[in-house]
């Protein structure tokens, strides 16, 4: 039967039949935790009026992006992990959508952390003007910038690749991405490589440059400011943001570095999976533990759930009546 839909063969990590079961269980547990923790943070911030502040509203973009990034990759990996290598097929439409969403996740991670760094800069370096600068209108503009710029950059990147004709069907990656797609073509990919390099330099340059400049200015303010309490609060909020940024940056650079060494293909595949697993898994943990206001709200919610009398079959009343 003729069809216009092309099928591509996905190449997963080389794992034995015995190790596939622990890998599946571990990946499933991490995915469930990732989704519960990230969606839980979004719900917590949206429901708690005390957290309706610019910093937390902007932060909501991060768990949303993390949940989407994990969902694009992990469920497909879980479904393919027990399939035979000859049965791991994905059609061209699903592959293009997966590649687009995968690159949107990586790009938006940078742009979101850029606007969060800007928020910390205004809060610490211009505290008296913070309320007038970080208005609802400004928050909306920053959010649109984070998602809109990523959409534009990734849209052009994938648009150039999808216009290429394809003469191969083997994707040497655990999931579809731009590099895997244009490697399927027998045409010249010079334009794709030029735009891809420009894309990477522009994104990483603006990301690293803005975050570095922001923290240098914050450090200068903290050095001039002798108030230990304010400096301590600034250090706490900035260390959380910086930890998340470094984890994301190291994960991304590892993939770029390993792409240069074909003999390390298995390591590259593993790092590509970890990029969509580790940051979305660690980010809510870091923000939940390091951000005092969020941690207090989580503690309160847990205590109310466990020790409020009408809940959990009156377990507290039953316990003390024993």
JSON list of N, CA and C in Angstrom, two decimals, residues 185-211:
[
{"chain": "A", "resi": 185, "resn": "UNK", "atom": "N", "xyz": [19.33, 13.52, 5.11]},
{"chain": "A", "resi": 185, "resn": "UNK", "atom": "CA", "xyz": [19.28, 14.08, 3.77]},
{"chain": "A", "resi": 185, "resn": "UNK", "atom": "C", "xyz": [20.59, 13.84, 3.02]},
{"chain": "A", "resi": 186, "resn": "UNK", "atom": "N", "xyz": [20.48, 13.72, 1.70]},
{"chain": "A", "resi": 186, "resn": "UNK", "atom": "CA", "xyz": [21.66, 13.60, 0.85]},
{"chain": "A", "resi": 186, "resn": "UNK", "atom": "C", "xyz": [21.98, 14.94, 0.18]},
{"chain": "A", "resi": 187, "resn": "UNK", "atom": "N", "xyz": [21.21, 15.96, 0.48]},
{"chain": "A", "resi": 187, "resn": "UNK", "atom": "CA", "xyz": [21.47, 17.29, -0.07]},
{"chain": "A", "resi": 187, "resn": "UNK", "atom": "C", "xyz": [22.56, 18.01, 0.74]},
{"chain": "A", "resi": 188, "resn": "UNK", "atom": "N", "xyz": [22.98, 19.14, 0.23]},
{"chain": "A", "resi": 188, "resn": "UNK", "atom": "CA", "xyz": [23.93, 19.98, 0.96]},
{"chain": "A", "resi": 188, "resn": "UNK", "atom": "C", "xyz": [23.24, 20.60, 2.17]},
{"chain": "A", "resi": 189, "resn": "UNK", "atom": "N", "xyz": [23.89, 20.52, 3.32]},
{"chain": "A", "resi": 189, "resn": "UNK", "atom": "CA", "xyz": [23.31, 21.06, 4.56]},
{"chain": "A", "resi": 189, "resn": "UNK", "atom": "C", "xyz": [24.15, 22.24, 5.08]},
{"chain": "A", "resi": 190, "resn": "UNK", "atom": "N", "xyz": [24.83, 22.93, 4.16]},
{"chain": "A", "resi": 190, "resn": "UNK", "atom": "CA", "xyz": [25.68, 24.06, 4.56]},
{"chain": "A", "resi": 190, "resn": "UNK", "atom": "C", "xyz": [24.85, 25.14, 5.24]},
{"chain": "A", "resi": 191, "resn": "UNK", "atom": "N", "xyz": [23.70, 25.47, 4.64]},
{"chain": "A", "resi": 191, "resn": "UNK", "atom": "CA", "xyz": [22.85, 26.52, 5.21]},
{"chain": "A", "resi": 191, "resn": "UNK", "atom": "C", "xyz": [22.37, 26.11, 6.59]},
{"chain": "A", "resi": 192, "resn": "UNK", "atom": "N", "xyz": [22.00, 24.83, 6.73]},
{"chain": "A", "resi": 192, "resn": "UNK", "atom": "CA", "xyz": [21.55, 24.33, 8.04]},
{"chain": "A", "resi": 192, "resn": "UNK", "atom": "C", "xyz": [22.65, 24.44, 9.08]},
{"chain": "A", "resi": 193, "resn": "UNK", "atom": "N", "xyz": [23.88, 24.09, 8.69]},
{"chain": "A", "resi": 193, "resn": "UNK", "atom": "CA", "xyz": [25.01, 24.17, 9.62]},
{"chain": "A", "resi": 193, "resn": "UNK", "atom": "C", "xyz": [25.32, 25.61, 9.99]},
{"chain": "A", "resi": 194, "resn": "UNK", "atom": "N", "xyz": [25.23, 26.51, 9.02]},
{"chain": "A", "resi": 194, "resn": "UNK", "atom": "CA", "xyz": [25.50, 27.92, 9.30]},
{"chain": "A", "resi": 194, "resn": "UNK", "atom": "C", "xyz": [24.46, 28.49, 10.26]},
{"chain": "A", "resi": 195, "resn": "UNK", "atom": "N", "xyz": [23.17, 28.20, 9.96]},
{"chain": "A", "resi": 195, "resn": "UNK", "atom": "CA", "xyz": [22.13, 28.71, 10.86]},
{"chain": "A", "resi": 195, "resn": "UNK", "atom": "C", "xyz": [22.20, 28.03, 12.22]},
{"chain": "A", "resi": 196, "resn": "UNK", "atom": "N", "xyz": [22.48, 26.73, 12.23]},
{"chain": "A", "resi": 196, "resn": "UNK", "atom": "CA", "xyz": [22.60, 26.03, 13.51]},
{"chain": "A", "resi": 196, "resn": "UNK", "atom": "C", "xyz": [23.72, 26.60, 14.37]},
{"chain": "A", "resi": 197, "resn": "UNK", "atom": "N", "xyz": [24.85, 26.93, 13.74]},
{"chain": "A", "resi": 197, "resn": "UNK", "atom": "CA", "xyz": [25.97, 27.54, 14.48]},
{"chain": "A", "resi": 197, "resn": "UNK", "atom": "C", "xyz": [25.60, 28.93, 14.97]},
{"chain": "A", "resi": 198, "resn": "UNK", "atom": "N", "xyz": [24.94, 29.72, 14.08]},
{"chain": "A", "resi": 198, "resn": "UNK", "atom": "CA", "xyz": [24.49, 31.06, 14.47]},
{"chain": "A", "resi": 198, "resn": "UNK", "atom": "C", "xyz": [23.47, 30.98, 15.61]},
{"chain": "A", "resi": 199, "resn": "UNK", "atom": "N", "xyz": [22.55, 30.03, 15.49]},
{"chain": "A", "resi": 199, "resn": "UNK", "atom": "CA", "xyz": [21.53, 29.80, 16.51]},
{"chain": "A", "resi": 199, "resn": "UNK", "atom": "C", "xyz": [22.19, 29.51, 17.87]},
{"chain": "A", "resi": 200, "resn": "UNK", "atom": "N", "xyz": [23.17, 28.60, 17.87]},
{"chain": "A", "resi": 200, "resn": "UNK", "atom": "CA", "xyz": [23.84, 28.20, 19.11]},
{"chain": "A", "resi": 200, "resn": "UNK", "atom": "C", "xyz": [24.62, 29.36, 19.71]},
{"chain": "A", "resi": 201, "resn": "UNK", "atom": "N", "xyz": [25.37, 30.08, 18.86]},
{"chain": "A", "resi": 201, "resn": "UNK", "atom": "CA", "xyz": [26.17, 31.20, 19.36]},
{"chain": "A", "resi": 201, "resn": "UNK", "atom": "C", "xyz": [25.28, 32.30, 19.91]},
{"chain": "A", "resi": 202, "resn": "UNK", "atom": "N", "xyz": [24.19, 32.60, 19.19]},
{"chain": "A", "resi": 202, "resn": "UNK", "atom": "CA", "xyz": [23.27, 33.66, 19.63]},
{"chain": "A", "resi": 202, "resn": "UNK", "atom": "C", "xyz": [22.62, 33.29, 20.95]},
{"chain": "A", "resi": 203, "resn": "UNK", "atom": "N", "xyz": [22.14, 32.04, 21.05]},
{"chain": "A", "resi": 203, "resn": "UNK", "atom": "CA", "xyz": [21.45, 31.62, 22.26]},
{"chain": "A", "resi": 203, "resn": "UNK", "atom": "C", "xyz": [22.40, 31.55, 23.46]},
{"chain": "A", "resi": 204, "resn": "UNK", "atom": "N", "xyz": [23.51, 30.83, 23.29]},
{"chain": "A", "resi": 204, "resn": "UNK", "atom": "CA", "xyz": [24.44, 30.68, 24.41]},
{"chain": "A", "resi": 204, "resn": "UNK", "atom": "C", "xyz": [25.13, 32.00, 24.75]},
{"chain": "A", "resi": 205, "resn": "UNK", "atom": "N", "xyz": [25.45, 32.80, 23.70]},
{"chain": "A", "resi": 205, "resn": "UNK", "atom": "CA", "xyz": [26.10, 34.08, 23.95]},
{"chain": "A", "resi": 205, "resn": "UNK", "atom": "C", "xyz": [25.22, 35.03, 24.75]},
{"chain": "A", "resi": 206, "resn": "UNK", "atom": "N", "xyz": [23.94, 35.13, 24.33]},
{"chain": "A", "resi": 206, "resn": "UNK", "atom": "CA", "xyz": [23.02, 36.01, 25.06]},
{"chain": "A", "resi": 206, "resn": "UNK", "atom": "C", "xyz": [22.71, 35.46, 26.44]},
{"chain": "A", "resi": 207, "resn": "UNK", "atom": "N", "xyz": [22.62, 34.14, 26.55]},
{"chain": "A", "resi": 207, "resn": "UNK", "atom": "CA", "xyz": [22.31, 33.53, 27.84]},
{"chain": "A", "resi": 207, "resn": "UNK", "atom": "C", "xyz": [23.46, 33.70, 28.83]},
{"chain": "A", "resi": 208, "resn": "UNK", "atom": "N", "xyz": [24.64, 33.23, 28.45]},
{"chain": "A", "resi": 208, "resn": "UNK", "atom": "CA", "xyz": [25.80, 33.32, 29.34]},
{"chain": "A", "resi": 208, "resn": "UNK", "atom": "C", "xyz": [26.17, 34.77, 29.60]},
{"chain": "A", "resi": 209, "resn": "UNK", "atom": "N", "xyz": [26.12, 35.60, 28.55]},
{"chain": "A", "resi": 209, "resn": "UNK", "atom": "CA", "xyz": [26.48, 37.01, 28.70]},
{"chain": "A", "resi": 209, "resn": "UNK", "atom": "C", "xyz": [25.56, 37.75, 29.65]},
{"chain": "A", "resi": 210, "resn": "UNK", "atom": "N", "xyz": [24.24, 37.57, 29.47]},
{"chain": "A", "resi": 210, "resn": "UNK", "atom": "CA", "xyz": [23.29, 38.30, 30.32]},
{"chain": "A", "resi": 210, "resn": "UNK", "atom": "C", "xyz": [23.34, 37.82, 31.76]},
{"chain": "A", "resi": 211, "resn": "UNK", "atom": "N", "xyz": [23.43, 36.50, 31.96]},
{"chain": "A", "resi": 211, "resn": "UNK", "atom": "CA", "xyz": [23.49, 35.97, 33.33]},
{"chain": "A", "resi": 211, "resn": "UNK", "atom": "C", "xyz": [24.78, 36.39, 34.02]}
]
